[in-house]
Short mmCIF file of C-alpha atoms in Angstrom, two decimals:
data_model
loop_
_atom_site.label_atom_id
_atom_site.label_comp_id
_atom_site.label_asym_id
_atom_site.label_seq_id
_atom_site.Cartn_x
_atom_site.Cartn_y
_atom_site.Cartn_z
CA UNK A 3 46.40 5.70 -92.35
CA UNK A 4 45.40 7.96 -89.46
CA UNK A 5 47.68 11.16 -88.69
CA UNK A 6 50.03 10.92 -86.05
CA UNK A 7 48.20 10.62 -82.74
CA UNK A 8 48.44 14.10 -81.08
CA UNK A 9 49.37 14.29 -77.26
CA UNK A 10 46.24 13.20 -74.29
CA UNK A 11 45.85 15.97 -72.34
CA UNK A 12 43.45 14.10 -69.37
CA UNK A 13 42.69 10.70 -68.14
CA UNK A 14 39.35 10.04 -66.90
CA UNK A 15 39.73 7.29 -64.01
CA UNK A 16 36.53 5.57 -63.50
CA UNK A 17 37.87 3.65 -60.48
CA UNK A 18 34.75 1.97 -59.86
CA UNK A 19 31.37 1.59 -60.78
CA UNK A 20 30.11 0.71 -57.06
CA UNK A 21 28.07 3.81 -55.69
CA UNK A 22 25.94 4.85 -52.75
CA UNK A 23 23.75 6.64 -55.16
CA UNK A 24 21.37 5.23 -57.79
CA UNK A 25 20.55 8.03 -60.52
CA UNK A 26 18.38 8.04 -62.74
CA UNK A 27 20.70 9.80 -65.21
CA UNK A 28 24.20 7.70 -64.40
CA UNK A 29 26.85 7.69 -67.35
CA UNK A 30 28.03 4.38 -66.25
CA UNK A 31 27.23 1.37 -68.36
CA UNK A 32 23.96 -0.33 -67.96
CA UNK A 33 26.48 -3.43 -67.80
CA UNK A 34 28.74 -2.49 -65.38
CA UNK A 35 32.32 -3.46 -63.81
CA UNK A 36 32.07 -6.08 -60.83
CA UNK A 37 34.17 -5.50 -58.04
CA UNK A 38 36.36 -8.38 -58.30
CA UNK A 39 37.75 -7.06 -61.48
CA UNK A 40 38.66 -3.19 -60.44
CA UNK A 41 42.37 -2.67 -61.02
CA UNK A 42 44.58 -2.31 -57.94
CA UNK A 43 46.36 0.22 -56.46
CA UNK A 44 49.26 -1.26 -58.18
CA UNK A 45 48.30 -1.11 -61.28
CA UNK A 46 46.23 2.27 -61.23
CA UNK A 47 49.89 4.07 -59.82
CA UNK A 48 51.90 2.88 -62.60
CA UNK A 49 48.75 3.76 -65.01
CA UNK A 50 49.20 7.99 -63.68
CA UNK A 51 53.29 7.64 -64.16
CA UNK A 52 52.68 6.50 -67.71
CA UNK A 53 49.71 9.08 -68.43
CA UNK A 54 52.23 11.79 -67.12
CA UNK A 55 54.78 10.84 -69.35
CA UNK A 56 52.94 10.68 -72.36
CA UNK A 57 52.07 14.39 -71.20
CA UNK A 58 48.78 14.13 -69.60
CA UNK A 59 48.09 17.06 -67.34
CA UNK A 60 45.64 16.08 -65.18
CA UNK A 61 43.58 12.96 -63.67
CA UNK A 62 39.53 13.25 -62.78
CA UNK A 63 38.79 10.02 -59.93
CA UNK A 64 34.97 9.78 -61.00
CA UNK A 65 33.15 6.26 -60.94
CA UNK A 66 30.59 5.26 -59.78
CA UNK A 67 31.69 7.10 -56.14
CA UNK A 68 35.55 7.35 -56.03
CA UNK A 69 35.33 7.36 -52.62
CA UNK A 70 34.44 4.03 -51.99
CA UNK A 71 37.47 2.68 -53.15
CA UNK A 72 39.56 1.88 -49.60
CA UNK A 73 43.05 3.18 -51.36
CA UNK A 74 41.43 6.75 -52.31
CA UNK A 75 43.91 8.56 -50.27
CA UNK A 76 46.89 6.37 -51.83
CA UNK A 77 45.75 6.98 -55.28
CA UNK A 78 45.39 10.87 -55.23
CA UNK A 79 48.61 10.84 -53.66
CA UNK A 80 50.60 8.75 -56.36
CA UNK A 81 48.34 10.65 -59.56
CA UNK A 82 49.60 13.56 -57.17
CA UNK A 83 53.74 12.27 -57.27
CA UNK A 84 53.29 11.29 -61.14
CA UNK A 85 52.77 15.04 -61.63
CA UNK A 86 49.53 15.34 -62.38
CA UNK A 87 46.76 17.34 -61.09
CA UNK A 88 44.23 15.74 -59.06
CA UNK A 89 40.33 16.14 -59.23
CA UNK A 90 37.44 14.16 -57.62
CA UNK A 91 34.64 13.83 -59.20
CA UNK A 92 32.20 12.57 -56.41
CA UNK A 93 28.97 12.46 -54.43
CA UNK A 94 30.28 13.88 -51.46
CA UNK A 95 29.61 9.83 -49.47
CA UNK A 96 31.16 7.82 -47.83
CA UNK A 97 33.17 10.32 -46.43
CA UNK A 98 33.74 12.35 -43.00
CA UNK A 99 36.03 15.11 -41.73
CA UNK A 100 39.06 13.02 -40.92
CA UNK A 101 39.02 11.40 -44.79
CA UNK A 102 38.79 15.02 -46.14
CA UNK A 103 41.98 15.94 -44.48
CA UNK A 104 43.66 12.69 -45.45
CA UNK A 105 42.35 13.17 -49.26
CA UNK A 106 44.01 17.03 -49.40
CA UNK A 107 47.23 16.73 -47.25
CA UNK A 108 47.83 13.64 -50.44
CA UNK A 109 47.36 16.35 -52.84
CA UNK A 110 44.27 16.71 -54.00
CA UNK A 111 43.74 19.92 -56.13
CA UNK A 112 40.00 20.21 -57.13
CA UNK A 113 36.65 18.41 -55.44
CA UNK A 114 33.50 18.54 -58.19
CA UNK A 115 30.42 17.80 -55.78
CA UNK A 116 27.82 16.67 -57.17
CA UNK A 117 24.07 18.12 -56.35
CA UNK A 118 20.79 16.34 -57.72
CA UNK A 119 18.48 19.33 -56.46
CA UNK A 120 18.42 22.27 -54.44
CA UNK A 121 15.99 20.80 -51.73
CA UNK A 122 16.41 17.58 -50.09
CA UNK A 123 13.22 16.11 -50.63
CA UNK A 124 13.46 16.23 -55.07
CA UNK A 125 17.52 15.45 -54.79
CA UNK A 126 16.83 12.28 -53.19
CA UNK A 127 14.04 11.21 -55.65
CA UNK A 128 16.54 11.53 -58.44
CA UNK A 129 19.35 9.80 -56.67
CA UNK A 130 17.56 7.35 -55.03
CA UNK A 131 19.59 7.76 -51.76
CA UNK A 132 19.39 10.00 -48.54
CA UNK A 133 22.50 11.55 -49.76
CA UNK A 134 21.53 15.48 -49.95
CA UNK A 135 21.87 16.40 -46.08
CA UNK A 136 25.10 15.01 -46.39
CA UNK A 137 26.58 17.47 -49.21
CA UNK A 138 25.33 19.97 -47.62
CA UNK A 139 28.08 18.88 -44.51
CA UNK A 140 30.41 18.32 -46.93
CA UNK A 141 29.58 21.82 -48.16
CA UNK A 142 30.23 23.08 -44.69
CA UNK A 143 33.44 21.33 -44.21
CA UNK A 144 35.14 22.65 -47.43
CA UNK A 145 34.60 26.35 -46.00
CA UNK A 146 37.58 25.37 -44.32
CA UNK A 147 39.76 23.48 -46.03
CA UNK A 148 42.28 24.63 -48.95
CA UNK A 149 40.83 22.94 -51.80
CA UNK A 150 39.20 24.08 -54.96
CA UNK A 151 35.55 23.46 -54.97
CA UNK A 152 32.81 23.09 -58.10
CA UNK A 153 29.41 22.25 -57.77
CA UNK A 154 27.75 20.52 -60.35
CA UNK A 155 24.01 20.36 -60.67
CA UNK A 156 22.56 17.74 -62.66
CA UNK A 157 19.46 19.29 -65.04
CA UNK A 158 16.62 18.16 -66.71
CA UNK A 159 12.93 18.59 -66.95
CA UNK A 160 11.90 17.72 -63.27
CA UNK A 161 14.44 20.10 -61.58
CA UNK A 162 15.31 22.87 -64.66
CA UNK A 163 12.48 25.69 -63.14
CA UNK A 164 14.71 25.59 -59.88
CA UNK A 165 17.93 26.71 -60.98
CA UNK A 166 17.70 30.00 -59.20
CA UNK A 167 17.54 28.13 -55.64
CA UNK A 168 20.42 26.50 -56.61
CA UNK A 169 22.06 29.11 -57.57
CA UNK A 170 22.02 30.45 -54.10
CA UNK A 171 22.64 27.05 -52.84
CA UNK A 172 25.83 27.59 -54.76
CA UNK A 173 26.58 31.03 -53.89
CA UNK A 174 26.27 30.19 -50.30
CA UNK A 175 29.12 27.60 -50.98
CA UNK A 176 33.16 28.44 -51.30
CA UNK A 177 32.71 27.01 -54.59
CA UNK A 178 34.74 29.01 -57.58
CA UNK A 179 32.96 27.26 -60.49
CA UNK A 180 29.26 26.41 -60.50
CA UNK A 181 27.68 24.03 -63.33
CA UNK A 182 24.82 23.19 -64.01
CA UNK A 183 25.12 20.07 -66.82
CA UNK A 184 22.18 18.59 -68.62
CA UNK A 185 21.74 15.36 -68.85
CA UNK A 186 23.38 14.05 -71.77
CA UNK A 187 21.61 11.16 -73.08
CA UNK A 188 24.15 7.28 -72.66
CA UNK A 189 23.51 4.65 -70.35
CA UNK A 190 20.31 5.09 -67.79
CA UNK A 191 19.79 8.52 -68.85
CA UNK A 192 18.78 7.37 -72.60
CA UNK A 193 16.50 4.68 -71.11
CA UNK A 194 14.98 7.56 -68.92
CA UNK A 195 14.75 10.03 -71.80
CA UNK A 196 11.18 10.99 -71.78
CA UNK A 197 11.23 11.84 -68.19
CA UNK A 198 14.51 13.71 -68.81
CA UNK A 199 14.30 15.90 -71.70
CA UNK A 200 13.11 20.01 -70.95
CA UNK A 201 11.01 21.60 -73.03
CA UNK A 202 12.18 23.91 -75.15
CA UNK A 203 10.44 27.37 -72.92
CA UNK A 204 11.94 25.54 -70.03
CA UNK A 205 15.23 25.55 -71.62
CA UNK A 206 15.15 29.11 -72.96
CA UNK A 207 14.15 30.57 -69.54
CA UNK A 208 16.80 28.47 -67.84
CA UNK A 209 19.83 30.02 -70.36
CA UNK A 210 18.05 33.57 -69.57
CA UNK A 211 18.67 33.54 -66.03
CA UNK A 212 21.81 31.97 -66.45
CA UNK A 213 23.19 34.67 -68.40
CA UNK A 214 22.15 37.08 -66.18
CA UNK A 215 23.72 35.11 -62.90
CA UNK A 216 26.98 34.92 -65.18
CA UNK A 217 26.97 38.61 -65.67
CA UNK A 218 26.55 39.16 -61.85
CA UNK A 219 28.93 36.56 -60.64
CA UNK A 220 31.67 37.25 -62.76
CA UNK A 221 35.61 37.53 -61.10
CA UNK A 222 33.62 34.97 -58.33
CA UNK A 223 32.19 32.18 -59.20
CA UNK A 224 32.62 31.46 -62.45
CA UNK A 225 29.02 29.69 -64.16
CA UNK A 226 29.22 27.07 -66.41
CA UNK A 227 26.04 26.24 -68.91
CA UNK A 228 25.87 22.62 -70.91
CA UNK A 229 22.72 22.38 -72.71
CA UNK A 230 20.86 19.26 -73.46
CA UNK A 231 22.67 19.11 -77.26
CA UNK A 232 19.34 17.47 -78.57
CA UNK A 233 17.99 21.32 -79.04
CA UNK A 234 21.38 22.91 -80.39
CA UNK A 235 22.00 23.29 -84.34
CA UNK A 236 25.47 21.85 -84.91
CA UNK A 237 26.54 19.09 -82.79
CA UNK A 238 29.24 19.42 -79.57
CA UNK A 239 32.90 18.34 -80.10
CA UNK A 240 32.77 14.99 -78.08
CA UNK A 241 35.75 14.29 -75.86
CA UNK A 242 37.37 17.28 -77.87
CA UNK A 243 37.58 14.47 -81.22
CA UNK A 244 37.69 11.13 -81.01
CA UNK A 245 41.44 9.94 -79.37
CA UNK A 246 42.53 13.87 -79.53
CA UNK A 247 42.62 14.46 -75.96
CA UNK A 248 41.01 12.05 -73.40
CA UNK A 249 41.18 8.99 -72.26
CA UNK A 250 38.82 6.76 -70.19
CA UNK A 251 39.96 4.46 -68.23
CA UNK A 252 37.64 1.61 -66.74
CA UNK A 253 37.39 -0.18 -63.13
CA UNK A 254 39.07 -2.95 -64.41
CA UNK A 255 41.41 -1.08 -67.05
CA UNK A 256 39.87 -0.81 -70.41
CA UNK A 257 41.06 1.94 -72.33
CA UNK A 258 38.15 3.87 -74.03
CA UNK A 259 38.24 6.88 -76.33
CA UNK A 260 34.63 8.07 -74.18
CA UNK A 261 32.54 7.00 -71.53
CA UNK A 262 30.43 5.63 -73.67
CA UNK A 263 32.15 3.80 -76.12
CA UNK A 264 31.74 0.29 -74.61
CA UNK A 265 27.71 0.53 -76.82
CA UNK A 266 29.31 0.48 -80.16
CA UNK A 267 29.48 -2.78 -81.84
CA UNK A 268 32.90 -4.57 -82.58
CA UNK A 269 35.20 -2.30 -81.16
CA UNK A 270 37.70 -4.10 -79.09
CA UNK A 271 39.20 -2.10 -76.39
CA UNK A 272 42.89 -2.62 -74.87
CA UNK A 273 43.50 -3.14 -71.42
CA UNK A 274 45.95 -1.26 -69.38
CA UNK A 275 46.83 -4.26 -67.72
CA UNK A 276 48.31 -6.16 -70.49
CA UNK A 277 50.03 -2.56 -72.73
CA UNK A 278 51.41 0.61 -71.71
CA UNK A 279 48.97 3.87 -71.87
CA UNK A 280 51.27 5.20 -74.85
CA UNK A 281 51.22 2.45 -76.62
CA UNK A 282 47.31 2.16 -76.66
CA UNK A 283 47.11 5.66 -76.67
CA UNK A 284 48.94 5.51 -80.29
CA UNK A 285 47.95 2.28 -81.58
CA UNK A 286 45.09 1.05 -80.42
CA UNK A 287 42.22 0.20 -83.08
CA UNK A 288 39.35 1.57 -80.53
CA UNK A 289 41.48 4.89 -80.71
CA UNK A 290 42.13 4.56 -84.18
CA UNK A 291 38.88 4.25 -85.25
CA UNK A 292 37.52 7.26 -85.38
CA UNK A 293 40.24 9.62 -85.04
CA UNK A 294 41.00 12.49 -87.78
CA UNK A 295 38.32 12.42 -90.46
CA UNK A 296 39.23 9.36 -92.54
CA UNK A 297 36.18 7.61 -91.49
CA UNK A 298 33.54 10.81 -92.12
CA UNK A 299 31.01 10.34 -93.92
CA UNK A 300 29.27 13.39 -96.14
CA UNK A 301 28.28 15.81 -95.09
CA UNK A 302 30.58 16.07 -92.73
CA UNK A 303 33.57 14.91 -95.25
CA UNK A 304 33.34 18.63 -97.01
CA UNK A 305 31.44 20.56 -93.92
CA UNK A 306 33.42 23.97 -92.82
CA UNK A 307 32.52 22.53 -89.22
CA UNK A 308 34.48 19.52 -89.25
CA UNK A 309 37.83 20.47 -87.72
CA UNK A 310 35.44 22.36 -85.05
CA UNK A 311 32.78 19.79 -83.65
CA UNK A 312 34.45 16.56 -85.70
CA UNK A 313 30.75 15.27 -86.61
CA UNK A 314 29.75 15.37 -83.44
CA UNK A 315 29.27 12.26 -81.09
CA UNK A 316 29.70 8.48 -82.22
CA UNK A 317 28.01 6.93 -79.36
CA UNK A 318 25.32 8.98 -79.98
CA UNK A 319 25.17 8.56 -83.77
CA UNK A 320 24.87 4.61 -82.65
CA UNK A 321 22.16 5.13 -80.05
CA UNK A 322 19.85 6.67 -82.44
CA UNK A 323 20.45 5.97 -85.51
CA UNK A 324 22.58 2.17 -85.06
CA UNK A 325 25.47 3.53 -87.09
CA UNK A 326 28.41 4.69 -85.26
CA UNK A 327 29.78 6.47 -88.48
CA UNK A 328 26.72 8.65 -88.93
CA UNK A 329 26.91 12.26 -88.66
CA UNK A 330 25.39 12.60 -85.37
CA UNK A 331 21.52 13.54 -85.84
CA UNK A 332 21.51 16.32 -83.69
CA UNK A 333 23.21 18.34 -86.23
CA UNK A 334 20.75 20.17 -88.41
CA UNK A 335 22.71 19.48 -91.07
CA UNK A 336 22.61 15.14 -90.86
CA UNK A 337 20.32 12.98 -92.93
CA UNK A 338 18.27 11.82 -90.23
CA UNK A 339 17.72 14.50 -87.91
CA UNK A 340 14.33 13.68 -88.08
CA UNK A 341 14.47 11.33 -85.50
CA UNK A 342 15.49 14.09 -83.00
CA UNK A 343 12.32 15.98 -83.92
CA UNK A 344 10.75 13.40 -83.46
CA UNK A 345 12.19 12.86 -79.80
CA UNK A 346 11.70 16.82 -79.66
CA UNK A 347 8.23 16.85 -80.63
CA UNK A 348 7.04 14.31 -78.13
CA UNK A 349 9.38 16.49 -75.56
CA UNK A 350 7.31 19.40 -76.53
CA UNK A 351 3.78 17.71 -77.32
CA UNK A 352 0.44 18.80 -75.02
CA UNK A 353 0.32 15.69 -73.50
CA UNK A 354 4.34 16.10 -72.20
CA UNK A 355 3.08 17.31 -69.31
CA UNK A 356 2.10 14.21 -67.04
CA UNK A 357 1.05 14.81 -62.99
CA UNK A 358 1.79 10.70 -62.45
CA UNK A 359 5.36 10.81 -60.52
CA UNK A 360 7.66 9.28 -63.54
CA UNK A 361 8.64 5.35 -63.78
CA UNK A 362 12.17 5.75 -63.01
CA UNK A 363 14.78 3.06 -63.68
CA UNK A 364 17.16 3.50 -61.23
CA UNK A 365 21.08 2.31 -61.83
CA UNK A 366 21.44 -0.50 -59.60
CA UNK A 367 25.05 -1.42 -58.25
CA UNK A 368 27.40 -3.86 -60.07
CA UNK A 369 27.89 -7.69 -58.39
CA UNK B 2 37.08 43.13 -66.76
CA UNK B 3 38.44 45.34 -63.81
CA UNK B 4 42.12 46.97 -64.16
CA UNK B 5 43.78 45.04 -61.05
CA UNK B 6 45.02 48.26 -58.49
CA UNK B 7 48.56 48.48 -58.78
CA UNK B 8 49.39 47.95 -54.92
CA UNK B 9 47.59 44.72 -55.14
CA UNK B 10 49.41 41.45 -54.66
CA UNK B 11 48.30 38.73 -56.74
CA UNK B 12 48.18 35.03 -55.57
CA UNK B 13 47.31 31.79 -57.46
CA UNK B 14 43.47 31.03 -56.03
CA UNK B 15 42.56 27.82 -54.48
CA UNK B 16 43.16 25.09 -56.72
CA UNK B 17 45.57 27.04 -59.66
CA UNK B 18 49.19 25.84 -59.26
CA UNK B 19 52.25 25.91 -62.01
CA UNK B 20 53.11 22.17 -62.82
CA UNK B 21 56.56 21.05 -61.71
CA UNK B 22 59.40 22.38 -63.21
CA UNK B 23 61.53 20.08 -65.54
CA UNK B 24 58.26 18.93 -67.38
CA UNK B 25 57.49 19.01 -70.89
CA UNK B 26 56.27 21.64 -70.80
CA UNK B 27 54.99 24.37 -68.07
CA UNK B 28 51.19 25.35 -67.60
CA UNK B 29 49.50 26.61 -65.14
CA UNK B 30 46.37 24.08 -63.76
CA UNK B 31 43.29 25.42 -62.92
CA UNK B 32 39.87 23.34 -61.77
CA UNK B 33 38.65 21.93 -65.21
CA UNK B 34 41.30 23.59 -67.19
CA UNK B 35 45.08 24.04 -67.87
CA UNK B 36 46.95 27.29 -69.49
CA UNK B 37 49.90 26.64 -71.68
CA UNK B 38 52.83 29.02 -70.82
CA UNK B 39 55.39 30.73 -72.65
CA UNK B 40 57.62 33.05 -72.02
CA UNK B 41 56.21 36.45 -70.63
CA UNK B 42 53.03 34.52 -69.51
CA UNK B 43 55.54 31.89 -67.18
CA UNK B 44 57.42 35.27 -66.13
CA UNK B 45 53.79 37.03 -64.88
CA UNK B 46 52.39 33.66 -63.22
CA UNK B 47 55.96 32.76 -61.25
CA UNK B 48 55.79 35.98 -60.09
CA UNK B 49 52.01 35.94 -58.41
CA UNK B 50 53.64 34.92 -55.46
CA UNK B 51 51.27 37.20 -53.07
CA UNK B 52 54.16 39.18 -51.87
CA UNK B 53 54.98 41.39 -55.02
CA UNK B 54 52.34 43.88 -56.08
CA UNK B 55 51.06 44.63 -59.00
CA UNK B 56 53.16 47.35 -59.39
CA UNK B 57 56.26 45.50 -58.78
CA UNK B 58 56.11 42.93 -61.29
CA UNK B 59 55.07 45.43 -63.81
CA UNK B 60 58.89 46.96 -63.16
CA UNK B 61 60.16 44.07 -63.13
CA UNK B 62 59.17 43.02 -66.38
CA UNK B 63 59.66 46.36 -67.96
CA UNK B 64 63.60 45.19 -67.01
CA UNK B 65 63.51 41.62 -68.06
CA UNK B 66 61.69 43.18 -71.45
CA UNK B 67 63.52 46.30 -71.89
CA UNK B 68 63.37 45.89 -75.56
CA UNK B 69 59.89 46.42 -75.23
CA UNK B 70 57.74 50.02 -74.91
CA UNK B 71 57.03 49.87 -71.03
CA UNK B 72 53.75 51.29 -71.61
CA UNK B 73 52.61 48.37 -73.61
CA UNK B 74 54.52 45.63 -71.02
CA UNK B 75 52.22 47.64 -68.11
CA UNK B 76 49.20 47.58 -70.63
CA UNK B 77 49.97 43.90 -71.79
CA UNK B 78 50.21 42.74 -67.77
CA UNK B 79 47.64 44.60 -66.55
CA UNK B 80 45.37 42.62 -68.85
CA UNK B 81 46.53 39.33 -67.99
CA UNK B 82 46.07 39.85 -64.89
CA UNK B 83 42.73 41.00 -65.03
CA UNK B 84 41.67 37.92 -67.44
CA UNK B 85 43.00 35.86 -65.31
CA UNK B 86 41.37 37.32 -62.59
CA UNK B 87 37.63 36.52 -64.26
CA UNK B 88 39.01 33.50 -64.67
CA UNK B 89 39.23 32.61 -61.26
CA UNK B 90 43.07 31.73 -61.35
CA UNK B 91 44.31 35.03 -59.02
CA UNK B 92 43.22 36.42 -56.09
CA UNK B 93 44.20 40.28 -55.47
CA UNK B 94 45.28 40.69 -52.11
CA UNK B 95 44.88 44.16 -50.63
CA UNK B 96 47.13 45.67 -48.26
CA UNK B 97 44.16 46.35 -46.08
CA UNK B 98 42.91 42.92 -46.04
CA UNK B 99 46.14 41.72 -45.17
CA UNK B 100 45.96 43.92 -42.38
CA UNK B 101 42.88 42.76 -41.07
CA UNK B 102 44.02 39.22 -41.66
CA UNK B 103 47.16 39.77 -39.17
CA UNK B 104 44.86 41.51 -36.42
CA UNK B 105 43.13 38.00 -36.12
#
């Protein structure tokens, strides 16, 4: 028997998976939610009273593109009533002056904006849209609205030597948190991997002048760092442990313990249609699966770490090694980090360097 | 970490707001991020209303606290306020700059 499920803390609402943009790097599932199956607005508003109650704090609208969703403004503004507090996660499109107003007069605390570049021209390769001219309105719209702003910069190996220009893209902004994520390697970022992954100099200059811009910016914009977890030593704490404090909710209301948890074999996943948030929350077997450390395996069973990073990520224990109940490879301490080396080595090699534009596979939309 | 001037009013920045009274429990949200509060902490954040100065809350803690040394109440706020401040959760407002505002 697990112990006692402790309290979520957020719900992750992907709303949809439909999306103007096409990145190379999308989280979403390379099988993903049709339309015709997204939960309504119904359902979705007594989903946020029940997250509340069970004493989640706050709600992130991500997707796909939130904003494509016809009831956004309805939606912030009941997650808003149930007491929680409100971010959107988004691309900045479909969306225009008049939406923006309706979007924070509902409530709306916090708009993440994404940014695939600093320059129009390599942002659009990535995305595979003409979406960058448009953040850069939506940029110049938020200068005067009351609404907390973070931009997040996607980075990997074809944009990481540019940070510092979009660092002043950033500081040119009203934004109060800047990040700059790497790619973490699910969905069509794993089947883009080679064309992802930085080198290890690239990635060592890029924390350098990120420490420095931290040092400099600090009581304004506060910088935020997420390395690509294939080069660190111990693994990161996924989700904060498996079913500790997040919940992910699909476009047509399965409950999932990550983003990614729809890859692992044989786990069947609730629906919030048919049982209440607690009682999945508590009960569920996807939730129960791999929460506490029952289910570790050695060495993470004895390891000092394992209350810290929990043995690290299960989806990504499954992508590369096809066990879900691994210790995930990237720590230096599993039996087959070898075969992030091995990734690492290639990442690294002499001929890594290629001057033939990349094959992407670009994330299509869902029917 | 800057020592906040005492004349200062702090004020909740853009996107930091206490959750609704009569909750489980009170915190204060923040973009990405939510602070548990308990009992001197709630007292500090209630009052960061951007009309009491630094200075002011300080005394009125020292009151509400009187148990406490009021050196280490001043120390203990003055802290809080400035790690909040890094944090991005309080803006100081400066008598001057309010000034400037109102001549708009």
């Amino acid at each position: 028997m697990n112990p006692a499920a402790p309290m979520p803390l957020a719900l992750i609402a992907e709303l949809t998976h439909r999306c103007p943009l096409h990145c190379v790097y999308c989280s979403n599932p390379l099988e993903m939610g049709r339309r015709a199956d997204e939960l309504t607005t119904e359902v979705w508003s007594r989903v946020f009273r029940e997250a509340a109650e069970a004493g989640v704090l706050q709600v992130d609208f991500t997707g796909g593109e939130p904003l494509t969703r016809p009831d956004i403004v309805d939606l912030v503004r009941a997650a808003r009533g149930s007491g929680l507090y409100v971010s959107l996660i988004t691309s900045g499109l479909p969306l225009d002056e008049a939406r923006l107003d309706e979007l924070v007069q509902a409530g709306l605390d916090h708009i993440q904006l994404s940014f695939q570049g600093a320059t129009e021209e390599s942002a659009n390769e990535f995305s595979g849209t003409q979406a960058h001219a448009q953040k850069l309105r939506v940029l110049d719209w938020l200068k005067r609205r009351r609404v907390a702003l973070t931009l997040n910069f996607v980075i990997h190996r074809r944009n990481i030597d540019r940070l510092a220009e979009m660092l002043a893209l950033g500081e040119s902004s009203c934004a109060g948190r800047i990040e700059f994520a790497n790619v973490q390697y699910y969905g069509w970022a794993f089947a883009n991997r080679e064309n992802l992954l930085p080198t290890r100099e690239q990635l060592d200059r890029s924390v350098d002048l990120l420490k420095r811009a931290e040092e400099r910016l600090r009581g304004k914009i506060h910088v935020e760092f997420v390395v690509p977890d294939y080069y660190a030593k111990y693994p990161k704490a996924c989700m904060g442990g498996w079913g500790q404090k997040l919940m992910l909710v699909t476009p047509s209301g399965d409950a999932l313990p990550c983003h990614a948890a729809q890859i692992i074999p044989g786990l069947h996943f609730d629906n919030l249609k048919d049982r209440s948030l607690r009682e999945i929350w508590e009960k569920s077997e996807a939730f129960e699966k791999f929460r506490g450390e029952q289910w570790m395996p050695e060495p993470c069973k004895s390891c000092d770490r394992r209350a810290r990073d929990f043995g690290g990520c299960r989806c990504q224990a499954f992508l590369l090694t096809g066990d879900a109940a691994a210790t995930d490879p990237v720590c230096s301490l599993a039996p087959q980090r070898s075969r992030v080396d091995a990734v690492l080595a290639a990442a690294n090699g002499p001929a890594a360097e290629s001057f033939v534009k990349p094959n992407w596979l670009y994330r299509p939309n869902p029917a | 970490m800057s020592t906040p001037d005492f004349n200062s009013r702090p004020s909740l920045a853009v996107g930091c707001r206490l959750n609704e009274k009569g909750q489980q429990s009170r915190v204060l949200h923040m973009p990405e991020r939510a602070l548990r509060l308990n009992g001197p902490s709630l007292e500090i954040i209630e009052r960061c209303d951007g009309k009491r100065t630094v200075q002011e809350i300080i005394s009125e803690l020292q009151k509400l606290y009187s148990k406490a040394e009021p050196q280490k109440v001043e120390d203990d706020i003055l802290g809080y306020l400035a790690r909040l401040h890094d944090q991005r959760a309080l803006d100081f407002i400066s008598d001057q700059a309010e000034r400037s505002t109102e001549a708009k």
